[in-house]
PDB file of C-alpha atoms in Angstrom:
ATOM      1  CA  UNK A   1      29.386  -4.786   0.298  1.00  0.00           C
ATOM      2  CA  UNK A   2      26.170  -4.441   2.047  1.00  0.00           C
ATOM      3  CA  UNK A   3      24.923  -6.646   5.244  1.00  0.00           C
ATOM      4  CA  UNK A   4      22.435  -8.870   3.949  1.00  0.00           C
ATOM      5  CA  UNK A   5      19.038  -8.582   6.288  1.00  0.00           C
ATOM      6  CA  UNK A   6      16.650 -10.766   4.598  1.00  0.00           C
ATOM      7  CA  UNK A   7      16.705 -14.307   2.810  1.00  0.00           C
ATOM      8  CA  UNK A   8      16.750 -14.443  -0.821  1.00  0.00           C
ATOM      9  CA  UNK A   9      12.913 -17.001  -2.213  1.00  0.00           C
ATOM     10  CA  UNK A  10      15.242 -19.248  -4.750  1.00  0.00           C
ATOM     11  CA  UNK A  11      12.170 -22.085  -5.417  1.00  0.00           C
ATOM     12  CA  UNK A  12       9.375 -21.233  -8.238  1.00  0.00           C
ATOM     13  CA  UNK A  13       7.042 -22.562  -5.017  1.00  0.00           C
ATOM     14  CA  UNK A  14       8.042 -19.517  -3.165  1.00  0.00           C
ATOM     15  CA  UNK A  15       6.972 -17.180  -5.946  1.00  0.00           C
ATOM     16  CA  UNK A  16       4.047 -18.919  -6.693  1.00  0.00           C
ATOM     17  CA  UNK A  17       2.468 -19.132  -3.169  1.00  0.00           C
ATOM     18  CA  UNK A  18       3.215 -15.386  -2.537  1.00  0.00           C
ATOM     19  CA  UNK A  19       0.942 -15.204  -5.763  1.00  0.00           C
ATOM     20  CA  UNK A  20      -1.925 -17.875  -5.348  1.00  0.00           C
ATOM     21  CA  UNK A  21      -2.361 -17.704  -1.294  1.00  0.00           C
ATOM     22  CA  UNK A  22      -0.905 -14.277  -0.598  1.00  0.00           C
ATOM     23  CA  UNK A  23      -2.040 -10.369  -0.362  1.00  0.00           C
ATOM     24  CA  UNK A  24      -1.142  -8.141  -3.302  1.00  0.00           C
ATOM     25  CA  UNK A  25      -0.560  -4.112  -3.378  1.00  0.00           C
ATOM     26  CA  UNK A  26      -0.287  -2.204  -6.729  1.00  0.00           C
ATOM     27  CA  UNK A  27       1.862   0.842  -6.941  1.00  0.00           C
ATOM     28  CA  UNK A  28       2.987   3.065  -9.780  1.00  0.00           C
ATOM     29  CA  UNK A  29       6.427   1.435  -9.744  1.00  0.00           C
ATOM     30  CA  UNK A  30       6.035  -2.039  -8.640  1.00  0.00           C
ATOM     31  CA  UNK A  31       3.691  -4.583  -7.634  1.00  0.00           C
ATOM     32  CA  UNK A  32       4.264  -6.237  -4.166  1.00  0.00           C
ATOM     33  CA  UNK A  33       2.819 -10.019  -3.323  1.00  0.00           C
ATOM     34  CA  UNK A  34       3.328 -11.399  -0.001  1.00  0.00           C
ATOM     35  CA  UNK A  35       2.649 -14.198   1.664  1.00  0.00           C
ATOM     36  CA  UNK A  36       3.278 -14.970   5.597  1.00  0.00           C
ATOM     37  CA  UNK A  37       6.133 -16.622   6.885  1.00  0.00           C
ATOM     38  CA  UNK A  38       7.654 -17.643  10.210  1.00  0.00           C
ATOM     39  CA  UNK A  39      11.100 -17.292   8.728  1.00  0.00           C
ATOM     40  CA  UNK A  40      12.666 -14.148   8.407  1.00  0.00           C
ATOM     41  CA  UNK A  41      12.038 -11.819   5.959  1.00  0.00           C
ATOM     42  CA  UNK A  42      12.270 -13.174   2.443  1.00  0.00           C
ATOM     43  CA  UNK A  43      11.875 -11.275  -1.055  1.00  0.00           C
ATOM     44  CA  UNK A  44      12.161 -12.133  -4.693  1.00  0.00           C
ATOM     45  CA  UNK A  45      12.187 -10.416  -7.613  1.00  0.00           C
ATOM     46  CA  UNK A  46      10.452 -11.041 -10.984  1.00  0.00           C
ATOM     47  CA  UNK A  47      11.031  -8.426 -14.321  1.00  0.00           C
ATOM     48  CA  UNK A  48       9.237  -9.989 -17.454  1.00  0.00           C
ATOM     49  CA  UNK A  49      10.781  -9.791 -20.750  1.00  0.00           C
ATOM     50  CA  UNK A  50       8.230  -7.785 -22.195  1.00  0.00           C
ATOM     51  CA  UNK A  51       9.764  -5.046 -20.082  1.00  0.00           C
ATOM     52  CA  UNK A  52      12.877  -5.051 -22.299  1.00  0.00           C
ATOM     53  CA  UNK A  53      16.362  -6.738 -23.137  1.00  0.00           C
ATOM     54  CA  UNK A  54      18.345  -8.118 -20.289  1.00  0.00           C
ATOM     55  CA  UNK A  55      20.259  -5.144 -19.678  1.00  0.00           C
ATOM     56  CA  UNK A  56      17.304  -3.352 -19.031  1.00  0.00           C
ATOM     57  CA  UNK A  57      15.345  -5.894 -16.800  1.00  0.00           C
ATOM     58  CA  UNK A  58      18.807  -6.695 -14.728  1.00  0.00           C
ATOM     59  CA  UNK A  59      18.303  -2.630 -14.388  1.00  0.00           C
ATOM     60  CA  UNK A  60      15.040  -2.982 -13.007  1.00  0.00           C
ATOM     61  CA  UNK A  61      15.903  -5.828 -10.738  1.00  0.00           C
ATOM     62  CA  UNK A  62      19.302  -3.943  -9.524  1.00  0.00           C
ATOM     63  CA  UNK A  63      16.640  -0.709  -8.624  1.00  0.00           C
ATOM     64  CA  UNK A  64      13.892  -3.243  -6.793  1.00  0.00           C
ATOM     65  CA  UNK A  65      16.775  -4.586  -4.738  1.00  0.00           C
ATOM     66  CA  UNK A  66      18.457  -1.106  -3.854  1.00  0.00           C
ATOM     67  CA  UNK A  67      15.070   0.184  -2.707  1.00  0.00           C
ATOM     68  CA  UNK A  68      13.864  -2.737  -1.232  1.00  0.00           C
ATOM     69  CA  UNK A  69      17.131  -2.724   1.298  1.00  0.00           C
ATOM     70  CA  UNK A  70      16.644   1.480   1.656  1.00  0.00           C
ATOM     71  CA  UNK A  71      12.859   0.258   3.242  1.00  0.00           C
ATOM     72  CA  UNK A  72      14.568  -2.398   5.239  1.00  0.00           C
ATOM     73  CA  UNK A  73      16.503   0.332   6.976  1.00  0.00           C
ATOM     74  CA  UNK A  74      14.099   2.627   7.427  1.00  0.00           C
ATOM     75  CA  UNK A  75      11.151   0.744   8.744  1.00  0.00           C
ATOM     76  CA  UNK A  76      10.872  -2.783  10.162  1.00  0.00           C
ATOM     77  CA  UNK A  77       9.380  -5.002   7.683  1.00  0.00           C
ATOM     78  CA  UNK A  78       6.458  -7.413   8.878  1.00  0.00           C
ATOM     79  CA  UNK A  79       7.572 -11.157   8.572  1.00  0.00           C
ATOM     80  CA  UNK A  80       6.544 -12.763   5.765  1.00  0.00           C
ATOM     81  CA  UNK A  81       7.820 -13.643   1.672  1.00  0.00           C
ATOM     82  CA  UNK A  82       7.991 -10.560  -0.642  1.00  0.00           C
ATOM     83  CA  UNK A  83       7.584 -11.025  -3.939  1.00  0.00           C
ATOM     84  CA  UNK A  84       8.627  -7.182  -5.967  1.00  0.00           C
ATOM     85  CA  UNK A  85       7.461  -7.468  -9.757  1.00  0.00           C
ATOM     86  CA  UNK A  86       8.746  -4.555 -12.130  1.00  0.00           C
ATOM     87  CA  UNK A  87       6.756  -2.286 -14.155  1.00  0.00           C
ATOM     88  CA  UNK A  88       7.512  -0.551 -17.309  1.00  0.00           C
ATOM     89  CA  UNK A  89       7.529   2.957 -15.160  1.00  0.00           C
ATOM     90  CA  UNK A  90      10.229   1.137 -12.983  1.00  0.00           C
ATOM     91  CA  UNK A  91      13.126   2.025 -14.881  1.00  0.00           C
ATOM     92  CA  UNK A  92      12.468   5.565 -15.126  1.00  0.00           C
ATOM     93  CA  UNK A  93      10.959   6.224 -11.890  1.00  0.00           C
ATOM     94  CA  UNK A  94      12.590   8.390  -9.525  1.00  0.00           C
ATOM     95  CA  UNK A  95      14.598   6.540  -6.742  1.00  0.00           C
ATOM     96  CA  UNK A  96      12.790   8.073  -3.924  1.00  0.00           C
ATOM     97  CA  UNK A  97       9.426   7.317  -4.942  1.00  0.00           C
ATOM     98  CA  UNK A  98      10.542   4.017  -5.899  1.00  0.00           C
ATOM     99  CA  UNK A  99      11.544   3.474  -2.036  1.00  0.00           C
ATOM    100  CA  UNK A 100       8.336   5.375  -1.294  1.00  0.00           C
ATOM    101  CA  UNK A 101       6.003   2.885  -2.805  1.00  0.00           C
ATOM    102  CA  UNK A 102       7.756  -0.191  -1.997  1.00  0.00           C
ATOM    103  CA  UNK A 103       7.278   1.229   1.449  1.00  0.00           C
ATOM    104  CA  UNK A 104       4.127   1.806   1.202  1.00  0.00           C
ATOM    105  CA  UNK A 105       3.277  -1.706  -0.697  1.00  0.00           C
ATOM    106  CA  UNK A 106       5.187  -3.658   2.141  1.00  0.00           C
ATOM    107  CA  UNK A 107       3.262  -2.136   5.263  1.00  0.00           C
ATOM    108  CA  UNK A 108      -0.014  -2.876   3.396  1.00  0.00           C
ATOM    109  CA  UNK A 109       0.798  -5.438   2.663  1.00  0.00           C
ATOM    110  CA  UNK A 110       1.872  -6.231   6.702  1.00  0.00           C
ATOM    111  CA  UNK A 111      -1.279  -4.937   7.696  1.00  0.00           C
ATOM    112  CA  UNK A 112      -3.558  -7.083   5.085  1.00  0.00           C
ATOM    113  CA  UNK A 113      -1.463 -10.092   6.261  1.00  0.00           C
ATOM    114  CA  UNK A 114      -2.053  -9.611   9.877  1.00  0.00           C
ATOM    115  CA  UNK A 115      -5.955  -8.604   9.234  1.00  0.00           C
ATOM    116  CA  UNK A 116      -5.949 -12.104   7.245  1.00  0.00           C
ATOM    117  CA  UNK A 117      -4.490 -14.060  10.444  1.00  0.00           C
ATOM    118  CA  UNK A 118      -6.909 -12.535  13.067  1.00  0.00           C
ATOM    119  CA  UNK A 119      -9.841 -13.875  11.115  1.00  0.00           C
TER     120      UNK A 119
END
């Protein structure tokens, strides 16, 4: 039972304009697309099949979300939609790093998204 502190993106639109219109930032375990957002923080997560059966991918997914709550704690998260795709090194990436470069992907990603609204 966790507190949740950040909207779920439900709509395909979501995704897709955190892909088409949004910043990116590549890590070794994931890849982090964001777009801005008045609302509150929102993330979604996307694990291809390619990266294995559904017990593995649900794996994946359960790991993005755990980290992705672990950076919500620790830092404060710019405002915007957060879009967390697995990798195959996702699954058997350590759990720290995994928090590590989610961390790292989200405040780029913050700072690219602010650079982008100065202009």
């Amino acid at each position: 039972m966790s507190c949740l502190i950040y909207r779920h993106l439900q709509k395909r639109s979501e995704f897709l304009r955190a892909a088409a219109r949004g910043v990116k930032a590549v890590r070794h375990g994931v890849v982090i697309q964001a777009y801005p957002s008045a609302l509150p923080v929102g993330v979604g997560f996307t694990v291809t099949r390619k990266l294995g059966n559904a017990v593995v991918r649900n794996r994946i997914r359960r790991r993005l979300r755990a980290a992705f709550q672990e950076v919500v704690k620790e830092v404060e998260v710019p405002a915007g939609d957060y879009v967390l795709i697995g990798r195959k090194t996702t699954d058997a990436e350590v759990f720290l790093k995994l928090v590590a470069d989610i961390k790292s992907g989200v405040l780029a990603c913050g700072k690219k998204m602010s650079a982008n609204q100065t202009k």
